[in-house]
Short mmCIF file of C-alpha atoms and ligand atoms in Angstrom, two decimals:
data_model
loop_
_atom_site.label_atom_id
_atom_site.label_comp_id
_atom_site.label_asym_id
_atom_site.label_seq_id
_atom_site.Cartn_x
_atom_site.Cartn_y
_atom_site.Cartn_z
CA MET A 775 126.25 112.60 108.61
CA THR A 776 127.12 115.84 106.71
CA GLN A 777 128.24 117.04 110.08
CA LEU A 778 130.63 114.24 110.40
CA PHE A 779 132.29 115.27 107.11
CA THR A 780 132.21 118.93 107.99
CA GLU A 781 134.04 118.28 111.18
CA VAL A 782 136.68 116.20 109.55
CA GLY A 783 136.89 119.07 106.88
CA GLN A 784 140.20 119.28 104.85
CA ALA A 785 141.57 116.07 106.80
CA ALA A 786 139.11 113.87 104.74
CA LYS A 787 141.00 111.41 102.83
CA ALA A 788 139.86 107.79 102.17
CA PRO A 789 142.16 105.01 103.52
CA SER A 790 143.73 102.86 100.77
CA GLY A 791 142.69 99.41 100.26
CA LEU A 792 138.95 99.84 100.78
CA VAL A 793 136.34 98.67 98.00
CA PRO A 794 133.80 101.26 96.92
CA PHE A 795 130.94 101.27 99.73
CA ARG A 796 128.07 103.27 100.49
CA PHE A 797 126.85 104.24 103.98
CA ARG A 798 123.98 105.49 106.10
CA GLU A 799 123.39 106.63 109.59
CA VAL A 800 121.16 104.09 111.44
CA GLY A 801 120.41 104.36 115.24
CA GLY A 802 123.51 106.38 115.88
CA ASP A 803 126.11 104.08 114.12
CA TYR A 804 126.90 103.91 110.40
CA LEU A 805 125.92 101.03 108.30
CA LEU A 806 128.27 100.27 105.45
CA SER A 807 127.24 98.24 102.35
CA ASN A 808 129.32 97.13 99.41
CA PHE A 809 128.69 95.84 96.00
CA LEU A 810 128.49 92.08 97.21
CA GLY A 811 125.50 93.08 99.48
CA ASP A 812 127.87 92.48 102.46
CA TRP A 813 127.38 94.93 105.39
CA VAL A 814 128.88 96.00 108.56
CA PHE A 815 128.03 98.65 111.34
CA VAL A 816 130.65 100.98 112.44
CA THR A 817 130.53 103.43 115.34
CA LYS A 818 130.72 107.18 114.83
CA ASP A 819 134.30 107.21 116.13
CA GLU A 820 135.40 104.54 113.54
CA MET A 821 133.56 106.38 110.69
CA ARG A 822 135.34 109.45 111.68
CA SER A 823 138.81 107.57 111.48
CA LEU A 824 137.85 106.17 107.98
CA ALA A 825 136.80 109.54 106.84
CA ARG A 826 140.47 110.73 108.15
CA GLY A 827 142.22 107.97 106.14
CA GLU A 828 143.13 106.04 109.21
CA LEU A 829 142.83 102.17 109.05
CA GLN A 830 145.56 100.38 110.97
CA THR A 831 146.19 96.59 110.30
CA GLY A 832 145.51 94.52 113.43
CA THR A 833 142.83 96.73 114.79
CA PRO A 834 139.01 95.53 115.42
CA LEU A 835 137.88 98.08 112.66
CA HIS A 836 140.33 96.39 110.22
CA ASP A 837 139.31 92.89 111.20
CA LYS A 838 135.64 93.78 111.01
CA LEU A 839 135.96 95.39 107.35
CA ALA A 840 138.11 92.54 106.13
CA SER A 841 135.76 89.75 107.38
CA LYS A 842 132.93 91.46 105.35
CA ASN A 843 134.84 92.07 102.11
CA PHE A 844 135.47 95.66 102.56
CA LEU A 845 139.30 95.39 101.96
CA ARG A 846 140.38 94.65 98.46
CA ASP A 847 143.39 92.42 99.40
CA SER A 848 140.97 90.10 101.40
CA ILE A 849 138.46 89.57 98.67
CA ASP A 850 138.45 86.32 96.66
CA ALA A 851 137.54 87.57 93.02
CA ALA A 852 136.54 84.31 91.94
CA LYS A 853 133.91 83.54 94.98
CA ALA A 854 132.82 87.24 94.50
CA ALA A 855 131.79 86.68 90.89
CA GLU A 856 130.16 83.56 91.63
CA ARG A 857 128.13 85.15 94.28
CA ILE A 858 126.92 88.00 92.04
CA ALA A 859 126.08 85.69 89.24
CA HIS A 860 124.02 83.58 91.91
CA LYS A 861 122.12 86.79 92.87
CA LYS A 862 121.31 87.85 89.50
CA ARG A 863 120.33 84.35 88.16
CA PHE A 864 116.93 85.45 87.21
CA LEU A 865 118.55 87.43 84.20
CA ASN A 866 119.19 83.94 82.62
CA TYR A 867 115.51 83.54 81.90
CA GLY A 868 112.49 85.28 80.13
CA PRO A 869 109.23 85.98 82.05
CA ASN A 870 108.09 83.43 84.31
CA LEU A 871 104.77 85.45 85.71
CA HIS A 872 101.84 85.68 83.01
CA ILE A 873 98.95 87.59 84.31
CA ALA A 874 95.74 87.05 82.43
CA VAL A 875 92.89 89.62 83.02
CA VAL A 876 90.02 87.15 81.92
CA THR A 877 87.47 89.91 82.57
CA LEU A 878 87.07 93.41 83.83
CA ARG A 879 83.76 92.75 85.30
CA CYS A 880 83.59 92.65 89.16
CA ASN A 881 80.85 91.95 91.74
CA GLU A 882 82.59 94.18 94.38
CA THR A 883 83.45 98.02 94.17
CA CYS A 884 86.57 98.92 96.17
CA VAL A 885 87.40 102.37 96.94
CA TYR A 886 91.05 102.08 95.68
CA CYS A 887 90.09 100.46 92.31
CA HIS A 888 88.58 102.56 89.62
CA ALA A 889 90.32 101.78 86.52
CA SER A 890 90.69 97.87 86.61
CA ARG A 891 86.77 96.89 86.93
CA ALA A 892 83.76 97.23 84.97
CA ASN A 893 80.14 96.73 85.96
CA MET A 894 78.64 93.07 85.83
CA ASP A 895 76.85 93.86 82.47
CA ALA A 896 79.84 94.80 80.59
CA VAL A 897 80.29 91.29 79.07
CA HIS A 898 82.45 92.91 76.23
CA THR A 899 85.44 92.97 78.59
CA ASP A 900 85.28 89.14 78.92
CA MET A 901 88.32 87.53 77.43
CA THR A 902 87.32 84.96 74.60
CA PRO A 903 88.45 81.41 74.67
CA GLU A 904 90.72 81.96 71.46
CA ILE A 905 92.39 84.96 73.14
CA GLY A 906 93.04 82.88 76.17
CA GLU A 907 94.63 80.04 74.01
CA LYS A 908 96.96 82.75 72.44
CA VAL A 909 97.98 83.76 75.87
CA VAL A 910 98.87 80.42 76.90
CA ASP A 911 100.87 79.90 73.62
CA LEU A 912 102.92 82.85 74.06
CA MET A 913 103.45 82.03 77.98
CA LEU A 914 104.87 78.76 76.85
CA GLN A 915 107.38 80.08 74.51
CA SER A 916 109.00 81.97 77.51
CA THR A 917 112.69 80.80 78.00
CA SER A 918 111.91 80.41 81.71
CA PRO A 919 111.72 76.60 82.68
CA ALA A 920 109.01 77.58 85.22
CA VAL A 921 105.97 79.74 84.38
CA THR A 922 102.95 80.64 86.48
CA LEU A 923 99.57 81.72 84.81
CA GLU A 924 97.89 84.13 87.21
CA PHE A 925 94.21 84.79 86.50
CA GLN A 926 93.11 88.26 87.56
CA GLY A 927 90.35 90.67 86.92
CA GLY A 928 88.14 92.30 87.48
CA GLU A 929 86.73 89.21 89.49
CA PRO A 930 88.07 86.12 87.38
CA LEU A 931 85.27 83.83 88.63
CA VAL A 932 82.99 86.01 86.63
CA ASN A 933 84.58 84.48 83.54
CA PHE A 934 85.05 81.19 85.05
CA PRO A 935 84.45 79.07 81.83
CA VAL A 936 87.40 80.73 80.15
CA MET A 937 89.53 80.36 83.05
CA LYS A 938 88.76 76.64 82.97
CA HIS A 939 89.47 76.37 79.18
CA MET A 940 92.77 78.00 79.64
CA ILE A 941 93.79 75.74 82.37
CA GLU A 942 92.88 72.65 80.39
CA TYR A 943 94.52 74.07 77.29
CA ALA A 944 97.64 74.90 79.22
CA LEU A 945 98.03 71.40 80.70
CA ALA A 946 97.53 69.84 77.30
CA ARG A 947 100.00 72.20 75.47
CA ASN A 948 102.63 71.88 78.29
CA ARG A 949 102.83 68.35 77.39
CA ALA A 950 104.97 69.45 74.48
CA TYR A 951 107.00 71.81 76.51
CA GLY A 952 107.54 70.16 79.80
CA LYS A 953 107.79 73.31 81.81
CA GLU A 954 107.05 73.65 85.58
CA LEU A 955 103.60 75.08 85.39
CA GLU A 956 101.54 76.59 88.16
CA PHE A 957 98.19 78.35 88.23
CA THR A 958 97.26 81.08 90.42
CA MET A 959 93.85 82.84 90.94
CA VAL A 960 93.24 86.38 92.61
CA SER A 961 89.72 86.45 93.82
CA ASN A 962 87.37 88.30 96.14
CA LEU A 963 85.74 84.91 96.73
CA ALA A 964 82.23 86.25 96.75
CA MET A 965 81.27 84.07 93.64
CA MET A 966 82.81 80.91 94.88
CA ASP A 967 80.81 77.69 95.11
CA GLU A 968 81.50 74.03 95.96
CA GLU A 969 81.66 73.06 92.29
CA LYS A 970 84.11 75.69 91.23
CA LEU A 971 86.20 74.86 94.39
CA ALA A 972 86.31 71.28 93.58
CA TYR A 973 87.76 71.97 89.97
CA LEU A 974 90.26 74.55 91.39
CA ILE A 975 91.49 72.00 94.10
CA ASP A 976 91.63 69.22 91.61
CA ARG A 977 93.68 71.38 89.31
CA LYS A 978 96.09 72.64 91.99
CA VAL A 979 95.21 76.46 91.37
CA GLN A 980 96.62 78.47 94.15
CA ILE A 981 93.96 80.86 95.66
CA CYS A 982 94.86 84.50 96.77
CA THR A 983 92.23 86.88 98.08
CA SER A 984 92.11 90.47 99.75
CA ILE A 985 91.41 91.19 103.38
CA ASP A 986 91.64 94.77 104.41
CA GLY A 987 91.48 94.23 108.08
CA PRO A 988 88.65 93.75 110.47
CA GLU A 989 85.13 93.29 109.06
CA HIS A 990 83.94 97.02 109.77
CA ILE A 991 86.85 98.50 107.60
CA HIS A 992 86.76 95.70 104.94
CA THR A 993 82.95 96.03 104.29
CA LYS A 994 83.28 99.77 104.19
CA GLN A 995 86.12 99.70 101.48
CA ARG A 996 84.78 96.47 99.61
CA LYS A 997 81.21 97.05 98.84
CA LEU A 998 79.36 93.82 97.69
CA VAL A 999 75.98 94.50 96.40
CA GLY A 1000 73.41 92.41 98.30
CA GLY A 1001 76.13 90.79 100.63
CA ASN A 1002 78.83 91.25 103.08
CA SER A 1003 82.36 91.14 101.33
CA HIS A 1004 84.11 90.28 104.45
CA ARG A 1005 82.02 87.45 105.54
CA GLU A 1006 82.04 85.89 102.08
CA ALA A 1007 85.77 86.03 101.99
CA VAL A 1008 86.34 84.70 105.46
CA LYS A 1009 83.76 81.89 104.89
CA TRP A 1010 85.90 80.65 101.73
CA ILE A 1011 89.11 81.16 103.38
CA GLU A 1012 88.17 78.73 105.98
CA ARG A 1013 86.43 76.40 103.49
CA ILE A 1014 89.61 76.26 101.20
CA ASN A 1015 92.02 75.79 104.12
CA LYS A 1016 89.92 72.85 105.19
CA ALA A 1017 89.88 71.44 101.86
CA TYR A 1018 93.82 71.49 101.70
CA ILE A 1019 93.87 69.66 105.04
CA ASP A 1020 91.23 67.06 103.70
CA ILE A 1021 93.71 66.13 100.84
CA GLY A 1022 96.57 65.76 103.26
CA LEU A 1023 98.52 69.02 102.88
CA ASP A 1024 100.24 70.70 105.60
CA PRO A 1025 98.24 73.57 106.79
CA THR A 1026 101.41 75.52 107.75
CA LEU A 1027 102.39 75.49 104.08
CA TYR A 1028 99.06 75.22 102.21
CA HIS A 1029 96.49 77.96 102.90
CA VAL A 1030 94.70 81.01 101.12
CA GLU A 1031 96.96 83.81 100.68
CA ALA A 1032 95.52 86.90 101.72
CA LEU A 1033 96.50 90.44 100.65
CA LEU A 1034 96.07 93.90 102.50
CA THR A 1035 95.88 97.10 100.87
CA THR A 1036 96.66 99.70 103.43
CA THR A 1037 94.44 102.69 103.05
CA ARG A 1038 94.31 106.01 105.23
CA GLU A 1039 91.57 104.12 107.31
CA ALA A 1040 93.88 101.15 107.85
CA LEU A 1041 96.72 103.11 109.46
CA LYS A 1042 94.94 103.37 112.72
CA LEU A 1043 94.60 99.86 113.17
CA PRO A 1044 97.94 98.16 112.94
CA ARG A 1045 97.58 95.53 115.73
CA GLU A 1046 93.98 94.82 114.82
CA ILE A 1047 94.90 94.13 111.26
CA VAL A 1048 97.72 91.65 112.18
CA ASP A 1049 95.33 89.92 114.44
CA THR A 1050 92.70 89.76 111.72
CA TYR A 1051 95.16 87.97 109.60
CA VAL A 1052 96.54 85.64 112.28
CA SER A 1053 92.90 84.72 113.35
CA LEU A 1054 92.28 83.59 109.53
CA GLY A 1055 95.40 81.30 109.68
CA CYS A 1056 97.64 83.44 107.54
CA ARG A 1057 101.32 82.81 108.05
CA ALA A 1058 102.32 85.77 105.98
CA ILE A 1059 101.13 89.36 106.03
CA PHE A 1060 101.96 91.71 103.17
CA LEU A 1061 101.53 95.42 104.54
CA ARG A 1062 101.29 96.84 100.95
CA PRO A 1063 100.68 100.64 100.80
CA VAL A 1064 97.89 101.71 98.62
CA ASP A 1065 99.32 102.08 94.98
CA PRO A 1066 98.25 104.94 92.64
CA PHE A 1067 97.46 102.69 89.64
CA GLY A 1068 93.63 101.73 90.40
CA PHE A 1069 92.06 104.98 91.49
CA ALA A 1070 91.33 108.23 90.12
CA GLY A 1071 92.50 111.59 91.58
CA ARG A 1072 89.30 112.06 93.44
CA THR A 1073 89.52 108.70 95.18
CA ALA A 1074 93.23 109.28 96.03
CA GLN A 1075 92.09 112.11 98.33
CA ILE A 1076 90.13 109.51 100.34
CA VAL A 1077 92.56 106.60 100.63
CA GLU A 1078 96.28 108.32 100.06
CA TYR A 1079 98.47 109.42 102.90
CA ASP A 1080 101.92 110.71 103.81
CA ARG A 1081 104.46 107.90 103.68
CA SER A 1082 105.90 108.78 107.15
CA ALA A 1083 102.38 107.92 108.67
CA TYR A 1084 102.86 104.54 106.71
CA ASN A 1085 106.25 103.99 107.86
CA GLU A 1086 104.89 104.50 111.47
CA PHE A 1087 102.06 102.12 110.92
CA TYR A 1088 104.59 99.58 109.57
CA ARG A 1089 106.74 99.72 112.50
CA THR A 1090 103.96 99.36 114.87
CA ALA A 1091 102.44 96.29 112.88
CA VAL A 1092 105.86 94.65 112.72
CA GLU A 1093 106.66 95.07 116.37
CA HIS A 1094 103.42 93.23 117.06
CA ILE A 1095 104.21 90.56 114.72
CA LEU A 1096 107.51 90.09 116.39
CA ASP A 1097 105.91 90.03 119.76
CA LEU A 1098 103.60 87.15 118.53
CA ASN A 1099 106.57 85.29 117.10
CA ARG A 1100 108.13 85.55 120.68
CA LYS A 1101 105.00 83.87 121.91
CA GLY A 1102 105.38 80.93 119.51
CA GLU A 1103 102.96 82.22 116.48
CA GLN A 1104 104.73 81.50 113.29
CA VAL A 1105 103.67 84.65 111.22
CA LEU A 1106 105.92 87.04 109.05
CA GLU A 1107 105.55 90.33 107.14
CA ARG A 1108 106.32 89.77 103.43
CA TYR A 1109 108.18 92.99 102.89
CA ALA A 1110 110.54 92.13 105.60
CA SER A 1111 111.07 88.73 104.39
CA ILE A 1112 111.86 89.94 100.89
CA PHE A 1113 114.49 92.53 102.02
CA LEU A 1114 115.77 90.26 104.75
CA THR A 1115 116.36 87.18 102.34
CA LYS A 1116 118.73 89.56 100.36
CA ILE A 1117 120.29 91.30 103.58
CA LEU A 1118 121.04 87.91 105.39
CA GLY A 1119 122.05 85.70 102.55
CA ASP A 1120 122.66 85.53 98.89
CA GLU A 1121 119.35 84.45 97.83
CA GLU A 1122 117.12 86.61 95.49
CA PRO A 1123 113.35 86.04 96.19
CA ASN A 1124 112.90 87.30 92.74
CA PHE A 1125 109.89 89.72 93.95
CA LEU A 1126 109.54 91.59 90.65
CA ASP A 1127 108.99 95.11 92.22
CA ILE A 1128 112.03 94.96 94.44
CA ARG A 1129 114.79 93.60 92.53
CA SER A 1130 117.30 95.35 90.00
CA PRO A 1131 116.59 95.46 87.18
CA SER A 1132 112.83 95.06 87.94
CA GLY A 1133 110.65 92.32 86.50
CA SER A 1134 108.80 94.72 84.14
CA GLY A 1135 108.55 92.78 80.68
CA ILE A 1136 111.71 90.48 81.52
CA GLY A 1137 110.00 88.94 84.56
CA ALA A 1138 106.46 89.38 83.96
CA LEU A 1139 103.84 90.01 81.06
CA ALA A 1140 100.15 91.06 81.57
CA TYR A 1141 97.58 90.28 79.04
CA ASN A 1142 94.41 92.33 78.94
CA TYR A 1143 90.97 90.67 78.10
CA ASP A 1144 91.04 92.08 74.71
CA GLY A 1145 94.71 90.40 73.91
CA LYS A 1146 96.76 93.50 74.44
CA ILE A 1147 99.97 92.72 76.13
CA PHE A 1148 101.79 94.96 78.78
CA THR A 1149 105.04 94.99 80.69
CA SER A 1150 103.11 94.57 83.92
CA ASP A 1151 99.63 94.60 85.45
CA GLU A 1152 100.22 98.18 86.52
CA GLY A 1153 101.10 99.11 82.93
CA ARG A 1154 97.83 97.48 81.81
CA MET A 1155 95.86 99.66 84.30
CA MET A 1156 97.47 102.70 82.88
CA TYR A 1157 96.07 101.69 79.56
CA GLU A 1158 92.74 101.43 81.03
CA THR A 1159 93.05 104.94 82.24
CA GLY A 1160 93.99 106.21 78.76
CA ASP A 1161 97.92 105.86 78.72
CA PRO A 1162 99.15 103.13 76.42
CA ALA A 1163 102.83 103.81 77.26
CA PHE A 1164 103.46 100.25 78.38
CA GLN A 1165 101.71 98.32 75.69
CA ILE A 1166 104.23 96.12 73.84
CA GLY A 1167 102.00 94.28 71.45
CA ASP A 1168 98.97 92.13 71.20
CA VAL A 1169 98.45 88.22 71.15
CA PHE A 1170 97.42 88.38 67.45
CA SER A 1171 100.38 89.87 65.70
CA SER A 1172 103.31 89.78 68.22
CA ASN A 1173 105.86 86.97 68.49
CA TYR A 1174 107.77 86.18 71.68
CA ARG A 1175 111.18 87.46 70.18
CA ALA A 1176 109.90 90.74 69.10
CA LEU A 1177 108.25 91.27 72.74
CA MET A 1178 111.41 90.55 74.53
CA LYS A 1179 113.43 93.01 72.33
CA HIS A 1180 110.66 95.78 72.51
CA GLU A 1181 112.29 99.18 73.07
CA THR A 1182 109.84 99.84 76.13
CA ILE A 1183 111.10 96.82 77.96
CA ARG A 1184 114.91 97.86 77.12
CA ALA A 1185 114.02 101.33 78.61
CA LEU A 1186 112.35 99.82 81.66
CA VAL A 1187 115.43 97.78 82.38
CA MET A 1188 117.80 100.69 81.98
CA ALA A 1189 115.45 102.76 84.27
CA SER A 1190 115.25 100.02 86.89
CA ILE A 1191 118.98 99.14 87.52
CA ARG A 1192 119.57 100.67 91.05
CA ASP A 1193 123.32 101.02 90.64
CA THR A 1194 123.14 103.60 87.90
CA GLN A 1195 120.31 105.85 89.01
CA PRO A 1196 120.77 109.13 90.76
CA ASP A 1197 120.06 108.76 94.66
CA CYS A 1198 120.16 104.94 94.59
CA VAL A 1199 123.79 104.88 93.44
CA ASN A 1200 124.59 106.56 96.65
CA CYS A 1201 122.06 104.61 98.74
CA ALA A 1202 123.35 101.97 101.16
CA TYR A 1203 120.25 100.07 100.49
CA ALA A 1204 120.94 99.59 96.83
CA PRO A 1205 122.18 96.16 96.89
CA TYR A 1206 118.78 94.82 98.41
CA CYS A 1207 116.31 97.40 96.55
CA GLY A 1208 114.37 97.79 93.58
CA VAL A 1209 111.58 100.02 92.11
CA GLN A 1210 108.92 99.56 89.61
CA PRO A 1211 109.57 102.06 86.50
CA GLU A 1212 105.86 102.00 85.80
CA HIS A 1213 105.29 103.57 89.25
CA SER A 1214 107.53 106.35 88.76
CA TYR A 1215 106.11 107.13 85.65
CA ARG A 1216 102.70 107.08 87.16
CA THR A 1217 103.45 109.42 90.05
CA GLN A 1218 106.36 111.48 88.64
CA GLY A 1219 106.04 111.44 84.94
CA THR A 1220 109.43 109.47 84.23
CA ILE A 1221 110.34 105.97 84.29
CA PHE A 1222 113.53 106.85 85.98
CA GLY A 1223 112.01 108.51 88.91
CA ARG A 1224 113.36 110.98 91.51
CA MET A 1225 113.89 108.80 94.49
CA ARG A 1226 113.97 111.56 97.04
CA GLU A 1227 110.44 112.23 96.15
CA SER A 1228 109.31 108.89 95.43
CA THR A 1229 106.62 107.25 97.60
CA THR A 1230 107.95 103.63 96.91
CA CYS A 1231 111.56 104.98 97.91
CA ALA A 1232 110.28 106.41 101.20
CA VAL A 1233 108.55 103.02 101.95
CA HIS A 1234 111.67 100.84 101.06
CA LYS A 1235 113.89 103.25 102.90
CA GLY A 1236 111.45 103.23 105.88
CA ILE A 1237 111.30 99.51 106.02
CA GLN A 1238 115.12 99.03 105.59
CA ASP A 1239 115.78 101.49 108.37
CA PHE A 1240 113.49 99.48 110.61
CA LEU A 1241 115.13 96.05 109.74
CA PHE A 1242 118.75 97.42 109.84
CA GLY A 1243 117.86 99.00 113.27
CA LYS A 1244 116.80 95.59 114.55
CA LEU A 1245 119.83 93.87 113.28
CA ARG A 1246 121.92 96.63 114.88
CA GLU A 1247 120.33 95.99 118.26
CA ASN A 1248 121.47 92.35 117.65
CA ASP A 1249 119.10 90.86 120.24
CA PRO A 1250 119.55 87.00 119.77
CA LYS A 1251 115.89 86.18 119.81
CA THR A 1252 114.90 88.87 117.49
CA THR A 1253 117.72 87.93 115.17
CA GLU A 1254 116.63 84.43 115.10
CA ILE A 1255 113.05 85.40 114.30
CA LEU A 1256 114.17 87.66 111.41
CA ARG A 1257 116.53 84.88 110.12
CA ARG A 1258 113.44 82.35 110.26
CA TRP A 1259 111.53 84.76 108.02
CA THR A 1260 114.09 84.19 105.29
CA THR A 1261 113.65 80.48 104.82
CA VAL A 1262 111.65 79.52 101.94
CA ARG A 1263 109.60 76.32 101.89
CA ALA A 1264 108.55 75.33 98.13
CA ARG A 1265 104.97 74.51 97.72
CA THR A 1266 105.63 71.72 95.26
CA HIS A 1267 101.93 70.43 95.44
CA PHE A 1268 101.05 73.43 93.17
CA ILE A 1269 103.54 72.56 90.53
CA GLN A 1270 102.10 70.66 87.61
CA ALA A 1271 103.85 67.75 86.14
CA SER A 1272 106.82 69.01 84.17
CA SER A 1273 108.02 65.93 82.02
CA ALA A 1274 107.17 66.45 78.38
CA SER A 1275 105.44 63.71 76.54
S1 SF4 B 194 114.76 103.23 96.02
FE1 SF4 B 194 115.27 104.48 97.75
S2 SF4 B 194 115.95 103.15 99.32
FE2 SF4 B 194 115.91 102.17 97.34
S3 SF4 B 194 117.99 102.11 96.70
FE3 SF4 B 194 116.99 103.75 95.77
S4 SF4 B 194 117.32 105.55 97.16
FE4 SF4 B 194 117.86 103.79 98.35
#
C-alpha cells in the first residue's frame, strides 16, 4: 500500500467529487469503504489512477464508484441520512440486556475462569431474593421496550430458588410495564434435573451452555468433581432439544445454544470442534477467543496464544463450515454472521461488543450477587479481581437516570466510537467494527486502546480480511451461503406476553 503511494509520489492528488473513504489491500485488490458502510473492490491499476487524481466519467471505475455512493453528486442525502439513522437506531433506547450474577458458587473448575467463581461452600456469594427484586425493578425502568434478564454465575442453577423468585417477580411486575421480556440462563447444566427443566421450559427460559470441543479437551479444561462435565452437558443438550420438539417447536430454530472458548489446546482442532457442535445439533458456532477477564496471569500462560495462530484456526474452521454448508448442512459461524449482516445490508445485529459505540452501560448492565452494578459482566469481573473502575452504582442507592448519566458510561461511549479513534479512523473496517473498552483497559491500561497492539483488533481484522477475501472471490455458491448467514429468524416463543394489564 505504502509502495503504491511512494510510486505515485508527487503526482498524488485526489480526484474531485469523491466522498471520504478508507481503503485496505485485500487479496491483491483494494477494498474501499465509505461512511455509509458501502464498499467496492478496485484493482491496483484503478487505485493508482485514483491516487493520481484521474477519474473520467463514463469509465467502468466511475460507474462502479457511483453505484456504491462514493461520488458526491450521485448520493441521495435524505436516503443516506435515513440509512444511518436505521443502522444506529439502538441509540434510541436504554440497556436491553441485564445480567444477574445470582451466585459466584460453581460446581466446575475451568482453566480460563479464576475470577468469577467461588467454591460451593461460599454461600455468602448467593444473591438474596431482596437484591433479586431490586435488579428486576431497575431493569424494568430501562427505556428499552424489550429487555432480557440473563442469569449467570458462577453456576446459576446453584441458586435456583432466587432465579425462580426473580422470574416470577419479573413476570408479575412486567404487567405494569408491558415490555417484551425474555429470560436467558447460561449454565454448565451439570446440576440440571427434570424438575428444574420442567420449570425452565414452562417459563420459556432460553438455555445456553459451554462446549469446549471434543470430550477429551472439554473434560481437561472443565473439571467437574465426581463427574464428567462433557457427558453431563451433552446429555442435557439432547434432553432439552427433545423437550422443545415435544412442545411443538421447530428444532432448526429452538435448541440449546452452546459457546466455545478457544484455548491454546483448541487451536489444534478446528475441524473436530466444528464437527462436535454439528453432532450436537447446533446451528451456530461462536469461535470466541479466550478473554483476559476470568483468569489470573499464571493461567494465561497455559491458555493464551498469539492472535495470528487464532486467525489461522478461524480460517480453517470456517472453511470447514462452508464445506459443510455446500453439502447441505445449515450451520453458521457467529462472528461471520455479525460482520456480514453489516457488510451485506443495513441491519445492525446489536451485538454489544461489535458495534460503535459499544454496549457498555448503554446496551447492557451487570448486577453482582451483592447488588453492585457494572457497565458489563467484564467490568464486574474486574471488580472481583480488585479493580472497581467499572462499578457505576448499586441496587440499594442508585436510580436509573443517575446510572445512565454516570461519567464512566459517558467515557466508555466516547472511547468506543470507532470513527474518532486513532487507527480505527483510518481503517476500512470501521463501519462494521466495534471494541469493548473494558477489554482495552484490562489489556492495555486505557479504555481508548491502541488498536495496532490490541488482540481484539487483531481478531476483528483477521475475520474481516477473511470475509472480504471470500466476497472478492465472488464465487456465487459461497456468496449465497454467506448471505444466508445474515438472515435473522426471530425466536418469538421466548418472548413473554408484552401487553400491560
Ligand atoms: S478495531 Fe481494528 S479492525 Fe476494527 S475498526 Fe479499529 S482498527 Fe479496524
